[in-house]
Coordinates of C-alpha atoms in Angstrom, one line a residue:
X1 CA -71.7 -58.7 0.1
X2 CA -69.2 -60.1 2.6
X3 CA -66.2 -61.8 1.0
X4 CA -66.5 -60.1 -2.4
X5 CA -63.8 -57.4 -1.6
X6 CA -60.1 -58.2 -1.5
X7 CA -59.7 -55.9 1.5
X8 CA -61.6 -58.2 3.6
X9 CA -59.3 -61.0 2.7
X10 CA -56.6 -61.2 5.5
X11 CA -54.0 -62.9 3.3
X12 CA -54.2 -60.3 0.6
X13 CA -54.1 -57.5 3.1
X14 CA -51.0 -58.9 4.8
X15 CA -49.3 -59.3 1.4
X16 CA -50.0 -55.7 0.5
X17 CA -48.8 -54.5 3.8
X18 CA -45.6 -56.4 3.5
X19 CA -44.9 -55.0 0.1
X20 CA -45.3 -51.5 1.4
X21 CA -43.0 -52.3 4.3
X22 CA -40.3 -53.6 1.9
X23 CA -40.6 -50.5 -0.4
X24 CA -40.3 -48.2 2.6
X25 CA -37.3 -50.1 3.9
X26 CA -35.5 -49.8 0.5
X27 CA -36.3 -46.1 0.3
X28 CA -35.1 -45.5 3.8
X29 CA -32.0 -47.6 3.1
X30 CA -31.3 -45.7 -0.1
X31 CA -31.7 -42.3 1.6
X32 CA -29.6 -43.4 4.5
X33 CA -26.8 -44.6 2.2
X34 CA -26.9 -41.3 0.3
X35 CA -26.8 -39.4 3.6
X36 CA -23.8 -41.5 4.8
X37 CA -22.0 -40.9 1.5
X38 CA -22.7 -37.2 1.7
X39 CA -21.4 -37.1 5.3
X40 CA -18.3 -38.9 4.3
X41 CA -17.7 -36.4 1.5
X42 CA -18.3 -33.4 3.8
X43 CA -16.2 -34.7 6.6
X44 CA -13.3 -36.3 4.6
X45 CA -13.1 -35.4 1.0
X46 CA -14.5 -31.8 1.1
X47 CA -13.4 -31.0 4.6
X48 CA -10.6 -28.5 3.6
X49 CA -12.8 -26.7 1.1
X50 CA -15.8 -26.2 3.4
X51 CA -13.7 -25.4 6.4
X52 CA -12.2 -22.6 4.4
X53 CA -15.6 -21.3 3.4
X54 CA -16.8 -21.4 7.0
X55 CA -13.7 -19.4 8.0
X56 CA -14.3 -16.8 5.3
X57 CA -17.9 -16.4 6.6
X58 CA -16.6 -15.7 10.1
X59 CA -13.3 -14.0 9.4
X60 CA -12.8 -10.9 7.3
X61 CA -9.5 -9.5 6.0
X62 CA -9.4 -5.8 6.7
X63 CA -6.7 -3.5 5.1
X64 CA -4.4 -1.4 7.3
X65 CA -3.5 1.7 5.5
X66 CA 0.1 2.8 5.8
X67 CA 1.2 6.2 6.9
X68 CA 2.4 8.4 4.0
X69 CA 6.1 9.3 3.9
X70 CA 7.2 12.8 4.8
X71 CA 8.9 15.2 2.4
X72 CA 11.9 17.3 3.6
X73 CA 14.0 20.0 2.0
X74 CA 17.8 19.8 1.9
X75 CA 18.1 21.2 5.4
X76 CA 15.5 19.0 7.0
X77 CA 12.6 21.4 6.9
X78 CA 9.2 19.6 6.5
X79 CA 7.6 20.4 3.2
X80 CA 4.8 17.8 3.4
X81 CA 3.6 15.9 6.5
X82 CA 0.6 14.2 8.1
X83 CA -1.3 16.0 10.8
X84 CA -4.2 14.9 13.0
X85 CA -7.5 16.2 11.7
X86 CA -11.1 16.0 12.9
X87 CA -13.8 14.7 10.6
X88 CA -17.5 14.4 10.9
X89 CA -18.4 10.7 10.3
X90 CA -21.9 9.2 9.8
X91 CA -22.9 5.5 10.2
X92 CA -26.0 5.1 8.0
X93 CA -27.3 2.0 9.9
X94 CA -27.6 4.0 13.1
X95 CA -29.5 6.9 11.4
X96 CA -33.2 6.5 11.0
X97 CA -33.8 9.4 8.7
X98 CA -30.7 10.3 6.7
X99 CA -32.2 13.1 4.7
X100 CA -33.4 14.9 7.8
X101 CA -30.0 14.4 9.5
X102 CA -28.1 15.8 6.5
X103 CA -30.4 18.8 6.3
X104 CA -30.0 19.6 10.0
X105 CA -26.2 19.2 9.8
X106 CA -26.0 21.3 6.6
X107 CA -27.9 24.1 8.4
X108 CA -25.9 23.8 11.6
X109 CA -22.4 23.8 10.0
X110 CA -23.1 25.6 6.7
X111 CA -22.0 22.6 4.6
X112 CA -21.9 23.4 0.9
X113 CA -24.1 21.2 -1.4
X114 CA -21.1 19.7 -3.3
X115 CA -19.8 18.1 0.0
X116 CA -23.3 16.6 0.6
X117 CA -23.2 15.2 -3.0
X118 CA -19.7 13.8 -2.4
X119 CA -20.8 12.1 0.8
X120 CA -23.9 10.6 -0.9
X121 CA -21.7 9.1 -3.6
X122 CA -19.2 7.7 -1.1
X123 CA -22.0 6.3 1.1
X124 CA -23.6 4.3 -1.7
X125 CA -20.3 2.5 -2.3
X126 CA -20.0 1.3 1.3
X127 CA -22.0 -1.0 3.7
X128 CA -24.5 0.6 6.0
X129 CA -22.6 -0.3 9.1
X130 CA -19.4 1.4 8.0
X131 CA -18.8 5.1 8.6
X132 CA -18.4 7.8 5.9
X133 CA -16.9 11.2 6.3
X134 CA -19.1 14.2 5.6
X135 CA -16.6 16.8 6.7
X136 CA -12.8 16.7 6.8
X137 CA -10.4 19.0 8.6
X138 CA -13.1 20.5 10.8
X139 CA -12.4 24.0 12.3
X140 CA -12.6 24.7 16.0
X141 CA -15.8 26.6 15.4
X142 CA -17.4 23.6 13.7
X143 CA -16.2 21.3 16.4
X144 CA -17.7 23.5 19.1
X145 CA -21.1 23.9 17.3
X146 CA -21.5 20.1 16.9
X147 CA -20.3 19.3 20.4
X148 CA -23.3 21.2 21.9
X149 CA -25.9 19.2 19.9
X150 CA -24.1 15.8 19.6
X151 CA -26.8 13.9 21.7
X152 CA -29.4 14.9 19.1
X153 CA -27.5 13.3 16.2
X154 CA -27.4 9.5 16.8
X155 CA -25.0 7.8 14.4
X156 CA -23.0 11.0 13.9
X157 CA -19.6 11.4 15.6
X158 CA -16.3 13.2 15.4
X159 CA -13.2 11.1 14.5
X160 CA -9.5 11.7 14.2
X161 CA -7.6 11.1 10.9
X162 CA -4.2 11.8 9.6
X163 CA -4.4 14.4 6.8
X164 CA -1.7 15.6 4.4
X165 CA -0.5 19.1 5.2
X166 CA 1.7 21.5 3.3
X167 CA 3.1 24.1 5.7
X168 CA 4.6 26.3 3.0
X169 CA 1.3 26.6 1.0
X170 CA 1.8 28.2 -2.4
X171 CA 5.5 28.6 -2.0
X172 CA 6.4 25.1 -3.3
X173 CA 3.0 23.8 -4.6
X174 CA 4.2 23.2 -8.1
X175 CA 7.2 21.2 -7.2
X176 CA 5.8 19.3 -4.1
X177 CA 2.3 18.8 -5.6
X178 CA -0.6 17.5 -3.5
X179 CA -2.7 14.5 -2.8
X180 CA -6.4 14.2 -3.5
X181 CA -9.2 11.6 -3.3
X182 CA -8.7 8.6 -5.6
X183 CA -11.3 8.7 -8.4
X184 CA -12.8 5.7 -10.2
X185 CA -10.5 6.0 -13.2
X186 CA -7.4 6.0 -11.0
X187 CA -8.6 3.1 -9.0
X188 CA -8.7 1.0 -12.2
X189 CA -5.0 1.5 -12.8
X190 CA -3.8 1.0 -9.2
X191 CA -2.7 -2.3 -7.7
X192 CA -5.9 -3.2 -5.8
X193 CA -4.2 -5.1 -2.9
X194 CA -1.9 -2.1 -2.2
X195 CA -4.5 0.5 -2.3
X196 CA -7.4 -1.3 -0.6
X197 CA -8.5 1.1 2.1
X198 CA -6.6 4.1 0.8
X199 CA -8.6 7.2 -0.1
X200 CA -5.9 9.6 -1.4
X201 CA -3.2 9.5 -4.1
X202 CA -0.5 11.9 -5.3
X203 CA -1.9 14.1 -8.0
X204 CA 0.9 16.5 -8.9
X205 CA 4.6 17.1 -8.4
X206 CA 6.8 15.0 -6.2
X207 CA 3.7 13.6 -4.6
X208 CA 2.7 12.1 -7.9
X209 CA 6.1 11.1 -9.3
X210 CA 7.1 9.2 -6.1
X211 CA 3.6 7.9 -5.3
X212 CA 4.5 4.3 -4.9
X213 CA 7.4 5.1 -2.6
X214 CA 5.5 7.6 -0.5
X215 CA 2.4 5.5 -0.1
X216 CA 4.1 2.5 1.6
X217 CA 2.8 -1.1 1.8
X218 CA -0.7 -1.9 3.0
X219 CA -1.0 -4.3 6.0
X220 CA -3.9 -6.6 6.8
X221 CA -5.8 -7.7 9.9
X222 CA -7.9 -10.8 10.4
X223 CA -11.2 -9.7 12.0
X224 CA -13.7 -12.1 13.5
X225 CA -17.2 -11.1 12.4
X226 CA -20.8 -12.1 13.1
X227 CA -23.4 -13.1 10.4
X228 CA -24.0 -9.4 9.8
X229 CA -20.3 -8.9 9.1
X230 CA -19.8 -6.7 12.1
X231 CA -16.4 -6.8 13.8
X232 CA -16.2 -8.8 17.0
X233 CA -12.5 -9.5 17.6
X234 CA -9.1 -9.0 16.0
X235 CA -7.4 -12.4 15.4
X236 CA -4.1 -11.3 13.9
X237 CA -2.4 -8.4 12.3
X238 CA 0.2 -7.9 9.5
X239 CA 1.3 -4.3 10.2
X240 CA 1.6 -1.9 7.3
X241 CA 4.9 -0.6 6.1
X242 CA 5.0 3.2 6.2
X243 CA 5.9 5.1 3.1
X244 CA 9.5 6.2 2.7
X245 CA 10.6 9.7 3.6
X246 CA 12.0 11.9 0.8
X247 CA 14.8 14.4 1.3
X248 CA 14.9 16.9 -1.6
X249 CA 17.7 19.0 -3.0
X250 CA 15.4 22.0 -2.7
X251 CA 16.3 24.8 -0.3
X252 CA 12.9 26.2 0.9
X253 CA 14.5 29.4 2.2
X254 CA 16.1 30.0 -1.1
X255 CA 12.8 29.1 -2.8
X256 CA 11.1 31.8 -0.7
X257 CA 13.7 34.4 -1.8
X258 CA 13.1 33.5 -5.4
X259 CA 9.3 33.4 -5.1
X260 CA 9.2 36.8 -3.3
X261 CA 11.6 38.3 -5.8
X262 CA 9.1 37.5 -8.6
X263 CA 6.4 39.5 -6.8
X264 CA 4.5 41.6 -9.3
X265 CA 5.3 39.3 -12.2
X266 CA 4.2 35.9 -13.4
X267 CA 7.2 33.7 -14.2
X268 CA 9.8 31.2 -12.9
X269 CA 13.1 30.9 -11.2
X270 CA 15.2 27.8 -11.4
X271 CA 18.5 27.3 -9.6
X272 CA 20.8 24.2 -9.9
X273 CA 23.7 23.0 -7.9
X274 CA 26.4 22.8 -10.6
X275 CA 28.4 20.2 -8.9
X276 CA 25.6 17.6 -8.5
X277 CA 22.7 18.7 -10.6
X278 CA 20.4 19.0 -7.6
X279 CA 17.7 21.6 -8.0
X280 CA 18.0 24.3 -5.3
X281 CA 15.1 26.5 -6.5
X282 CA 12.1 25.5 -8.5
X283 CA 9.7 28.5 -8.2
X284 CA 6.7 29.2 -10.4
X285 CA 4.6 32.2 -9.8
X286 CA 1.7 32.7 -9.2
X287 CA 1.3 29.6 -7.0
X288 CA -1.7 28.1 -5.3
X289 CA -2.4 26.6 -1.8
X290 CA -2.5 22.8 -2.2
X291 CA -4.1 22.2 1.2
X292 CA -7.7 22.6 0.0
X293 CA -7.2 19.9 -2.6
X294 CA -6.5 17.4 0.2
X295 CA -9.8 17.8 1.9
X296 CA -11.8 18.5 -1.2
X297 CA -11.7 21.9 -2.8
X298 CA -15.0 23.6 -3.5
X299 CA -16.3 23.9 -7.1
X300 CA -16.2 27.7 -6.9
X301 CA -12.6 27.8 -5.5
X302 CA -11.4 25.4 -8.2
X303 CA -13.2 27.3 -10.9
X304 CA -11.5 30.5 -9.8
X305 CA -8.1 28.9 -10.0
X306 CA -8.6 27.1 -13.3
X307 CA -10.2 30.1 -15.1
X308 CA -7.8 32.8 -13.8
X309 CA -6.0 34.7 -16.5
X310 CA -2.8 34.3 -14.5
X311 CA -3.0 30.5 -14.6
X312 CA -1.8 29.7 -11.0
X313 CA -2.1 26.0 -11.6
X314 CA 0.4 26.1 -14.5
X315 CA 3.9 25.1 -13.6
X316 CA 5.9 27.6 -15.5
X317 CA 9.3 26.3 -14.4
X318 CA 8.6 22.9 -15.9
X319 CA 6.1 23.6 -18.7
X320 CA 6.4 27.3 -19.5
X321 CA 7.6 27.8 -23.1
X322 CA 9.3 31.1 -23.8
X323 CA 11.6 32.6 -26.5
X324 CA 15.0 32.7 -24.8
X325 CA 15.8 36.1 -26.3
X326 CA 19.4 37.2 -25.8
X327 CA 20.1 34.5 -23.2
X328 CA 20.8 32.2 -26.1
X329 CA 23.6 34.4 -27.4
X330 CA 26.5 32.8 -25.3
X331 CA 25.6 29.4 -26.8
X332 CA 25.4 30.8 -30.4
X333 CA 28.8 32.5 -29.8
X334 CA 30.3 29.2 -28.6
X335 CA 28.9 27.4 -31.6
X336 CA 30.5 30.0 -33.9
X337 CA 33.9 29.4 -32.2
X338 CA 33.6 25.6 -32.2
X339 CA 32.5 25.4 -35.9
X340 CA 35.2 28.0 -36.7
X341 CA 32.6 30.3 -38.3
X342 CA 34.2 33.2 -36.5
X343 CA 37.1 33.9 -34.1
X344 CA 36.8 35.7 -30.8
X345 CA 38.8 38.8 -31.8
X346 CA 37.1 39.2 -35.1
X347 CA 35.0 42.3 -35.3
X348 CA 31.7 42.8 -37.1
X349 CA 30.1 46.2 -37.7
X350 CA 26.8 47.1 -36.2
X351 CA 25.1 50.1 -37.7
X352 CA 21.8 49.5 -35.8
X353 CA 20.2 47.1 -38.2
X354 CA 21.0 44.3 -40.7
X355 CA 19.7 43.5 -44.1
X356 CA 20.0 40.3 -46.1
X357 CA 21.7 41.3 -49.4
X358 CA 19.1 41.9 -52.1
X359 CA 16.2 42.5 -49.6
X360 CA 14.7 45.6 -48.1
X361 CA 13.7 44.2 -44.7
X362 CA 15.7 45.5 -41.8
X363 CA 16.6 43.3 -38.8
X364 CA 16.9 45.9 -36.1
X365 CA 19.3 46.1 -33.1
X366 CA 17.9 47.0 -29.7
X367 CA 20.2 50.1 -29.8
X368 CA 18.9 52.3 -32.6
X369 CA 22.3 53.9 -33.4
X370 CA 24.1 50.5 -33.3
X371 CA 27.2 49.4 -31.4
X372 CA 29.9 50.1 -34.1
X373 CA 32.6 47.5 -34.7
X374 CA 32.4 44.8 -31.9
X375 CA 34.2 41.5 -31.3
X376 CA 32.6 38.6 -29.5
X377 CA 33.4 39.8 -26.0
X378 CA 31.9 43.2 -26.7
X379 CA 28.9 41.6 -28.5
X380 CA 28.0 39.4 -25.5
X381 CA 28.7 42.2 -23.0
X382 CA 26.5 44.8 -24.8
X383 CA 24.1 42.1 -26.3
X384 CA 24.6 43.4 -29.8
X385 CA 21.8 41.9 -32.0
X386 CA 23.4 42.7 -35.4
X387 CA 26.6 40.8 -34.4
X388 CA 24.5 37.7 -33.7
X389 CA 22.3 38.1 -36.9
X390 CA 25.5 38.0 -38.9
X391 CA 27.0 35.1 -36.9
X392 CA 23.7 33.1 -37.3
X393 CA 24.0 33.6 -41.0
X394 CA 27.5 32.3 -41.0
X395 CA 26.6 29.3 -39.0
X396 CA 23.3 28.3 -40.7
X397 CA 20.3 26.7 -39.0
X398 CA 21.6 23.2 -39.4
X399 CA 24.7 23.7 -37.3
X400 CA 22.8 25.9 -34.8
X401 CA 20.2 23.2 -34.4
X402 CA 22.8 20.5 -33.8
X403 CA 24.8 22.5 -31.4
X404 CA 21.9 23.8 -29.2
X405 CA 20.6 20.2 -28.9
X406 CA 23.9 19.2 -27.3
X407 CA 23.1 21.6 -24.4
X408 CA 19.7 20.0 -23.9
X409 CA 17.5 22.6 -25.8
X410 CA 14.6 21.0 -27.6
X411 CA 14.4 18.0 -25.3
X412 CA 13.3 17.1 -21.8
X413 CA 15.9 17.3 -19.1
X414 CA 14.7 14.1 -17.5
X415 CA 14.0 15.7 -14.1
X416 CA 12.1 13.5 -11.7
X417 CA 8.8 15.3 -12.3
X418 CA 6.1 14.3 -14.7
X419 CA 4.6 16.7 -17.3
X420 CA 7.8 18.3 -18.5
X421 CA 7.7 20.0 -21.9
X422 CA 10.6 19.6 -24.4
X423 CA 10.6 23.1 -25.9
X424 CA 11.7 23.5 -29.5
X425 CA 14.9 24.0 -31.5
X426 CA 13.6 24.5 -35.1
X427 CA 15.2 22.9 -38.1
X428 CA 14.5 22.6 -41.8
X429 CA 12.8 19.3 -41.3
X430 CA 10.6 20.5 -38.5
X431 CA 9.3 23.5 -40.5
X432 CA 8.6 21.3 -43.5
X433 CA 6.7 18.8 -41.3
X434 CA 4.8 21.3 -39.2
X435 CA 4.4 24.3 -41.5
X436 CA 4.7 22.6 -44.9
X437 CA 7.1 25.4 -46.0
X438 CA 10.8 25.7 -46.7
X439 CA 13.2 27.2 -44.2
X440 CA 14.0 30.9 -44.8
X441 CA 17.3 32.7 -44.2
X442 CA 15.5 35.4 -42.1
X443 CA 14.4 32.7 -39.7
X444 CA 18.0 31.7 -39.2
X445 CA 18.9 35.3 -38.3
X446 CA 16.2 35.7 -35.6
X447 CA 17.0 32.3 -34.2
X448 CA 20.5 33.6 -33.5
X449 CA 19.0 36.2 -31.1
X450 CA 16.6 33.8 -29.4
X451 CA 13.4 34.7 -31.3
X452 CA 11.3 33.1 -34.0
X453 CA 10.3 29.4 -33.5
X454 CA 12.9 28.8 -30.7
X455 CA 11.2 28.0 -27.4
X456 CA 12.8 26.9 -24.1
X457 CA 11.6 26.2 -20.5
X458 CA 13.2 27.9 -17.5
X459 CA 14.5 24.5 -16.4
X460 CA 16.3 24.0 -19.8
X461 CA 17.9 27.4 -19.5
X462 CA 19.2 26.7 -16.0
X463 CA 20.5 23.3 -17.1
X464 CA 22.3 24.7 -20.2
X465 CA 23.8 27.4 -18.1
X466 CA 25.1 24.9 -15.5
X467 CA 26.5 22.7 -18.3
X468 CA 28.3 25.8 -19.7
X469 CA 29.7 26.6 -16.3
X470 CA 30.7 23.0 -16.0
X471 CA 32.7 23.4 -19.2
X472 CA 30.7 21.0 -21.3
X473 CA 30.1 18.3 -18.6
X474 CA 26.3 17.9 -18.8
X475 CA 24.3 18.6 -15.7
X476 CA 21.3 16.3 -15.1
X477 CA 18.8 18.1 -12.8
X478 CA 17.0 16.1 -10.1
X479 CA 15.0 16.9 -6.9
X480 CA 15.0 13.8 -4.7
X481 CA 18.4 13.4 -3.1
X482 CA 17.7 10.4 -0.9
X483 CA 14.9 8.0 0.0
X484 CA 14.8 7.0 3.7
X485 CA 12.7 3.9 4.6
X486 CA 12.6 1.3 7.4
X487 CA 14.9 -0.8 5.1
X488 CA 17.6 1.8 4.9
X489 CA 18.6 4.9 2.9
X490 CA 19.2 5.0 -0.8
X491 CA 19.6 7.5 -3.7
X492 CA 17.4 7.3 -6.8
X493 CA 19.3 6.1 -9.9
X494 CA 21.0 8.9 -11.8
X495 CA 21.5 8.9 -15.6
X496 CA 25.2 8.8 -16.7
X497 CA 26.6 12.3 -17.4
X498 CA 27.9 13.1 -20.8
X499 CA 30.6 15.5 -22.0
X500 CA 30.2 17.9 -24.9
X501 CA 33.5 18.0 -26.8
X502 CA 34.5 21.7 -26.5
X503 CA 37.7 23.6 -26.7
X504 CA 38.7 25.2 -23.4
X505 CA 39.9 28.4 -25.0
X506 CA 36.5 28.9 -26.7
X507 CA 34.7 28.4 -23.4
X508 CA 37.0 30.9 -21.8
X509 CA 36.1 33.5 -24.5
X510 CA 32.4 33.1 -24.0
X511 CA 32.6 33.2 -20.2
X512 CA 34.7 36.3 -20.3
X513 CA 32.0 38.1 -22.2
X514 CA 29.4 36.9 -19.6
X515 CA 31.5 38.2 -16.8
X516 CA 31.6 41.6 -18.4
X517 CA 27.8 41.6 -18.7
X518 CA 27.8 41.9 -14.9
X519 CA 31.2 43.5 -14.0
X520 CA 32.0 46.0 -16.8
X521 CA 30.8 49.5 -17.2
X522 CA 29.0 48.6 -20.5
X523 CA 27.5 45.4 -19.3
X524 CA 23.7 45.1 -19.5
X525 CA 23.5 43.7 -15.9
X526 CA 26.2 45.9 -14.3
X527 CA 23.8 46.9 -11.5
X528 CA 24.1 43.5 -9.7
X529 CA 27.9 43.3 -9.8
X530 CA 28.8 45.9 -7.2
X531 CA 30.1 45.1 -3.7
X532 CA 30.5 41.3 -4.0
X533 CA 33.8 39.5 -3.5
X534 CA 33.4 37.1 -6.4
X535 CA 32.5 37.3 -10.1
X536 CA 29.1 36.4 -11.6
X537 CA 28.9 35.3 -15.3
X538 CA 25.5 36.3 -16.7
X539 CA 23.5 37.1 -19.8
X540 CA 20.4 39.3 -20.0
X541 CA 17.5 38.6 -22.4
X542 CA 14.4 40.4 -23.6
X543 CA 11.9 38.3 -25.5
X544 CA 9.2 39.8 -27.7
X545 CA 5.6 38.7 -26.9
X546 CA 4.4 40.0 -30.3
X547 CA 5.9 41.1 -33.6
X548 CA 6.5 44.8 -34.2
X549 CA 5.9 46.1 -37.7
X550 CA 8.9 47.1 -39.7
X551 CA 8.5 50.9 -39.2
X552 CA 6.8 50.8 -35.9
X553 CA 8.4 51.8 -32.6
X554 CA 8.1 49.7 -29.4
X555 CA 6.7 51.9 -26.6
X556 CA 6.4 49.9 -23.4
X557 CA 4.3 52.5 -21.6
X558 CA 1.8 52.7 -24.5
X559 CA 0.9 49.0 -24.7
X560 CA -1.1 46.6 -22.5
X561 CA 1.0 45.0 -19.7
X562 CA 0.4 41.5 -21.0
X563 CA 1.9 42.5 -24.4
X564 CA 5.2 43.8 -22.9
X565 CA 8.4 41.9 -23.5
X566 CA 9.5 39.1 -21.2
X567 CA 12.6 39.8 -19.1
X568 CA 15.1 36.9 -18.8
X569 CA 18.5 36.4 -17.2
X570 CA 20.9 33.4 -16.8
X571 CA 23.9 33.4 -14.6
X572 CA 26.4 31.2 -12.6
X573 CA 28.8 31.9 -9.8
X574 CA 31.5 32.1 -8.6
X575 CA 33.2 32.1 -12.0
X576 CA 36.5 30.6 -10.7
X577 CA 34.7 27.7 -8.9
X578 CA 31.0 27.5 -10.1
X579 CA 28.5 26.4 -7.5
X580 CA 25.1 27.6 -8.6
X581 CA 23.4 28.3 -12.0
X582 CA 20.2 30.4 -12.2
X583 CA 17.6 31.1 -14.9
X584 CA 14.9 33.7 -14.4
X585 CA 11.9 34.5 -16.6
X586 CA 9.7 37.4 -15.6
X587 CA 6.7 37.6 -17.9
X588 CA 6.1 41.1 -19.3
X589 CA 9.0 42.4 -17.2
X590 CA 10.4 44.3 -20.2
X591 CA 14.2 44.4 -19.4
X592 CA 16.4 41.5 -18.3
X593 CA 19.0 43.7 -16.9
X594 CA 16.8 45.8 -14.6
X595 CA 14.1 43.2 -13.7
X596 CA 15.3 39.6 -14.1
X597 CA 19.0 40.1 -13.2
X598 CA 18.3 41.5 -9.6
X599 CA 16.1 38.5 -9.0
X600 CA 18.8 36.0 -9.9
X601 CA 21.4 38.1 -7.9
X602 CA 19.3 37.7 -4.7
X603 CA 19.3 33.9 -5.1
X604 CA 23.0 33.7 -5.9
X605 CA 24.1 36.0 -3.1
X606 CA 22.0 34.2 -0.4
X607 CA 23.2 30.7 -1.5
X608 CA 26.9 31.6 -1.7
X609 CA 26.7 33.4 1.7
X610 CA 25.2 30.4 3.4
X611 CA 27.6 28.1 1.6
X612 CA 30.5 30.2 2.9
X613 CA 29.1 30.2 6.4
X614 CA 28.7 26.4 6.3
X615 CA 32.3 25.9 5.3
X616 CA 33.6 28.2 8.0
X617 CA 31.7 26.3 10.6

């Protein structure tokens, strides 16, 4: 009925409508106030923060990778540089069917599967609009093949990069090393800011030991981008600082002479400048070509290197451990004089073998009939084993151990390369700890001729020889002579030299015997002493690879080549003003005098000839 419903009442309706208007007004006012507060916060309080975020959304910081430093030899010849190289790059965003594209490229350019796998791993770690390299260091044939069909491969192009190059290949691979792609484990240990954008790092040799210096400092560019993060414009640049150039003490021509001299034998040649300690030659044979490691060596090629019986990846000059054989005798002789266990004129009788009183075991001399009565000079000259058996017995292992350590045997030389081995000078304590047995007198005797547990590296032999030539002033070997950067030239820090307290007359006696090794009719290396206007002091050595039974006879021609004795030789020259010290190890060479000594002579003669020519000019 009319009038029974409140909605028909005008007063009630107006009141309800007014209430709704007031509520709406308060809601609108409240929301407006919140909006005003928020605007004030955004425009005033949070302006700096949000402006920064907005800039980050529109500006990206892109790393600028520095150019790697160049490595030179002592005469300015380039040992490692950066050369332009062509790569095949793919941009995934521009390729509609990646699998089909990769299959066609693989068929066209004969790309091995391992490179396809490497590309896929790299692609997954990058954004779709960035390019990834499928092939590096493309050959002319590959470039020509792709150039013909380029229009049929959208998103695929050829780009130019700087790639590390080693012009001397295997000649200096062990000392220079190489660079390779950074793996995930290495990236975790590298400073992220400095290596952002870098793809390669030093893996071996100088490249590894001086990585931070060679790498340089990464620069940065501010790049304006769109919402898809694509580059639009470069706003500013902080240029990278190129890596410093390294000038080595190494003489690559002398290195080649040593490397070629080793042909036919695995082994090492190390030569040191006696005056400075700079390493002139650091040859290890067989070597390997480091260049394939830069662009990515194939699995088959790496397997062939790593599983070869000749171990071409092994740095024999730095890590090879060998019994020194008779090359240790000059140091044992000097120990005998310094400890007054014997005098230089004193003679000892050599009947061809030696027996410890009360035993039946014979310690044989290399000459079956013996050398008769010999003094120290004659014993060094003819390399009489019996003389040094008896001298070792007079000295004892404790004094031999202490004396040899002074010349750096049994410890790392500290050369500026990683991975050096320390060798071994045995002692009573060492045998007890490692063999759980007491030291035996017979072990003292064979230590005196460089056999038994005694082990040295070619680098240690060269250093000890240089120290002897330097009359007890220790020689600290190093490879990097100077570092040249945009900020100037500097020399790496050198450890302080030490002096071994030795009597001059004793040194003269030992060196006289070493001179006779080369320049006397009965010297074991007399073949290298003819026709030179200076004197060489040297010592031959022959180190057994396996033990010969007591009554057995060593027949070189009847045993496997790998079981033949190692040939060793140490030398320095000229005797009156020593300039160069050399150590040679020719594995399974048999005789130090006929095999190793001529190798050392080639290095010495070439170096002194060039040194003389330089002085005359």
